[in-house]
Amino acid sequence: MNEAVAEEVVELLNEAQIADLATRRDLESLATKADVAQLETRLMRWTIAAAGIGGLVGGLIGSLAT
């Protein structure tokens, strides 16, 4: 293969590899384990609160029906 073709192949390979690399900005935008744990805690609290409210509403409706 001549030099011009070889250089073009190398350039294309470099571009393909660079396109797959994550930048610092990419990495900074990802959620951390702490972020996921905090979200999980918030969701559990919300679920417990929603279940409690549902129980109260159900109890009120039941007491009104009798």
Coordinates of N, CA, C and O in Angstrom, one line a residue:
M1 N 0.9 -1.2 0.0 CA 0.0 0.0 0.0 C 0.9 1.2 0.0 O 1.9 1.2 0.7
N2 N 0.5 2.2 -0.7 CA 1.4 3.4 -0.8 C 1.2 4.3 0.4 O 0.3 4.1 1.2
E3 N 2.1 5.2 0.6 CA 2.1 6.1 1.8 C 0.8 6.9 2.0 O 0.3 7.0 3.1
A4 N 0.2 7.4 0.9 CA -1.0 8.2 1.0 C -2.1 7.3 1.6 O -2.9 7.8 2.4
V5 N -2.3 6.1 1.0 CA -3.3 5.2 1.5 C -3.1 4.8 3.0 O -4.0 4.8 3.8
A6 N -1.9 4.5 3.3 CA -1.5 4.2 4.7 C -1.9 5.3 5.6 O -2.4 5.1 6.7
E7 N -1.5 6.5 5.3 CA -1.8 7.7 6.1 C -3.4 7.8 6.3 O -3.8 8.2 7.4
E8 N -4.1 7.6 5.2 CA -5.6 7.8 5.3 C -6.1 6.7 6.2 O -7.0 7.0 7.0
V9 N -5.6 5.5 6.1 CA -6.1 4.4 7.0 C -5.8 4.7 8.4 O -6.7 4.6 9.3
V10 N -4.6 5.2 8.7 CA -4.2 5.6 10.1 C -5.1 6.7 10.6 O -5.6 6.7 11.7
E11 N -5.4 7.7 9.8 CA -6.3 8.8 10.2 C -7.7 8.3 10.5 O -8.3 8.7 11.5
L12 N -8.2 7.4 9.6 CA -9.6 6.9 9.9 C -9.6 6.1 11.2 O -10.6 6.1 11.9
L13 N -8.6 5.3 11.4 CA -8.6 4.5 12.6 C -8.5 5.4 13.9 O -9.2 5.1 14.9
N14 N -7.7 6.4 13.8 CA -7.6 7.3 14.9 C -8.9 8.0 15.2 O -9.3 8.2 16.3
E15 N -9.6 8.4 14.1 CA -10.9 9.1 14.3 C -11.9 8.2 14.9 O -12.7 8.5 15.8
A16 N -11.9 6.9 14.5 CA -12.8 5.9 15.0 C -12.6 5.7 16.5 O -13.5 5.6 17.3
Q17 N -11.3 5.6 16.9 CA -11.0 5.4 18.3 C -11.3 6.6 19.1 O -11.9 6.5 20.2
I18 N -11.1 7.8 18.6 CA -11.3 9.0 19.4 C -12.9 9.2 19.6 O -13.3 9.6 20.6
A19 N -13.6 8.8 18.6 CA -15.1 9.0 18.6 C -15.7 8.1 19.8 O -16.7 8.4 20.3
D20 N -15.0 7.0 20.1 CA -15.5 6.1 21.2 C -15.0 6.5 22.6 O -15.5 5.9 23.5
L21 N -14.1 7.5 22.7 CA -13.6 7.8 24.0 C -14.6 8.8 24.7 O -15.2 9.6 24.1
A22 N -14.7 8.6 26.0 CA -15.5 9.5 26.8 C -14.7 10.7 27.2 O -13.5 10.6 27.5
T23 N -15.3 11.9 27.1 CA -14.6 13.1 27.6 C -14.8 13.3 29.1 O -15.6 12.6 29.7
R24 N -14.1 14.2 29.7 CA -14.2 14.5 31.1 C -15.7 15.0 31.3 O -16.3 14.6 32.3
R25 N -16.2 15.8 30.4 CA -17.6 16.3 30.5 C -18.6 15.1 30.5 O -19.5 15.1 31.2
D26 N -18.3 14.1 29.6 CA -19.2 12.9 29.6 C -19.2 12.2 30.9 O -20.2 11.9 31.4
L27 N -18.0 12.1 31.5 CA -17.9 11.4 32.8 C -18.5 12.2 33.9 O -19.1 11.6 34.8
E28 N -18.4 13.5 33.9 CA -19.0 14.3 34.9 C -20.5 14.3 34.9 O -21.1 14.5 35.9
S29 N -21.1 14.0 33.7 CA -22.5 14.0 33.6 C -23.2 12.7 34.1 O -24.4 12.6 34.2
L30 N -22.3 11.7 34.3 CA -22.9 10.4 34.8 C -23.2 10.4 36.2 O -22.6 11.1 37.0
A31 N -24.2 9.7 36.6 CA -24.6 9.6 38.0 C -23.6 8.7 38.7 O -23.0 7.8 38.2
T32 N -23.3 9.1 40.0 CA -22.3 8.4 40.8 C -23.1 7.3 41.6 O -24.4 7.4 41.7
K33 N -22.4 6.4 42.3 CA -23.1 5.5 43.1 C -23.8 6.2 44.2 O -24.9 5.8 44.6
A34 N -23.3 7.3 44.7 CA -23.9 8.0 45.8 C -25.2 8.7 45.3 O -26.2 8.7 46.0
D35 N -25.2 9.2 44.0 CA -26.4 9.7 43.4 C -27.5 8.7 43.3 O -28.7 8.9 43.7
V36 N -27.1 7.5 42.9 CA -28.1 6.4 42.8 C -28.7 6.0 44.1 O -29.9 5.8 44.3
A37 N -27.8 5.9 45.1 CA -28.2 5.5 46.5 C -29.2 6.6 47.0 O -30.2 6.2 47.7
Q38 N -28.9 7.8 46.8 CA -29.7 8.9 47.3 C -31.1 8.9 46.6 O -32.1 9.0 47.3
L39 N -31.1 8.6 45.3 CA -32.4 8.5 44.6 C -33.2 7.3 45.1 O -34.4 7.4 45.3
E40 N -32.5 6.2 45.4 CA -33.2 5.0 45.9 C -33.8 5.3 47.2 O -35.0 4.9 47.5
T41 N -33.1 6.0 48.1 CA -33.7 6.4 49.4 C -34.9 7.3 49.3 O -35.9 7.0 49.9
R42 N -34.8 8.2 48.4 CA -35.9 9.1 48.2 C -37.1 8.4 47.6 O -38.3 8.6 48.0
L43 N -36.9 7.4 46.7 CA -38.0 6.7 46.1 C -38.7 5.8 47.2 O -39.9 5.6 47.2
M44 N -37.8 5.2 48.1 CA -38.4 4.3 49.1 C -39.3 5.2 50.1 O -40.3 4.8 50.5
R45 N -38.8 6.4 50.4 CA -39.5 7.2 51.3 C -40.8 7.7 50.7 O -41.9 7.7 51.3
W46 N -40.8 8.0 49.4 CA -42.0 8.4 48.7 C -43.0 7.2 48.6 O -44.2 7.4 48.8
T47 N -42.5 6.0 48.4 CA -43.4 4.8 48.3 C -44.0 4.6 49.6 O -45.2 4.3 49.7
I48 N -43.3 4.7 50.7 CA -43.8 4.5 52.1 C -44.9 5.5 52.4 O -45.9 5.2 52.9
A49 N -44.6 6.8 52.0 CA -45.5 7.9 52.3 C -46.8 7.7 51.4 O -47.9 7.9 52.0
A50 N -46.6 7.3 50.2 CA -47.8 7.1 49.3 C -48.6 5.9 49.9 O -49.9 6.0 49.9
A51 N -48.0 4.9 50.4 CA -48.8 3.7 50.9 C -49.5 4.2 52.2 O -50.7 3.8 52.4
G52 N -48.9 5.0 53.0 CA -49.5 5.5 54.2 C -50.7 6.3 53.9 O -51.8 6.2 54.5
I53 N -50.6 7.2 52.9 CA -51.7 8.1 52.5 C -52.8 7.2 51.9 O -54.0 7.5 52.2
G54 N -52.4 6.2 51.1 CA -53.4 5.4 50.6 C -54.2 4.6 51.7 O -55.4 4.5 51.6
G55 N -53.5 4.2 52.7 CA -54.2 3.5 53.8 C -55.1 4.4 54.5 O -56.2 4.1 54.9
L56 N -54.7 5.7 54.8 CA -55.5 6.7 55.4 C -56.8 6.9 54.6 O -57.9 7.0 55.2
V57 N -56.6 7.2 53.3 CA -57.8 7.4 52.5 C -58.7 6.3 52.4 O -59.9 6.4 52.5
G58 N -58.1 5.1 52.3 CA -59.0 3.9 52.3 C -59.7 3.7 53.6 O -60.9 3.4 53.7
G59 N -59.1 4.0 54.8 CA -59.7 3.9 56.1 C -60.8 5.0 56.2 O -61.9 4.7 56.7
L60 N -60.6 6.2 55.7 CA -61.7 7.2 55.8 C -62.8 6.8 54.9 O -64.0 7.0 55.3
I61 N -62.6 6.3 53.7 CA -63.7 5.9 52.8 C -64.5 4.8 53.5 O -65.7 4.7 53.5
G62 N -63.7 3.8 54.1 CA -64.4 2.7 54.7 C -65.2 3.2 55.9 O -66.4 2.7 56.1
S63 N -64.8 4.1 56.7 CA -65.5 4.6 57.8 C -66.7 5.4 57.4 O -67.8 5.4 58.1
L64 N -66.6 6.1 56.3 CA -67.8 6.8 55.8 C -68.8 5.9 55.2 O -70.0 6.3 55.2
A65 N -68.4 4.8 54.7 CA -69.4 3.9 54.0 C -70.2 3.1 55.1 O -71.3 2.6 54.8
T66 N -69.7 3.1 56.3 CA -70.5 2.3 57.3 C -71.4 3.1 58.1 O -71.4 4.3 58.2

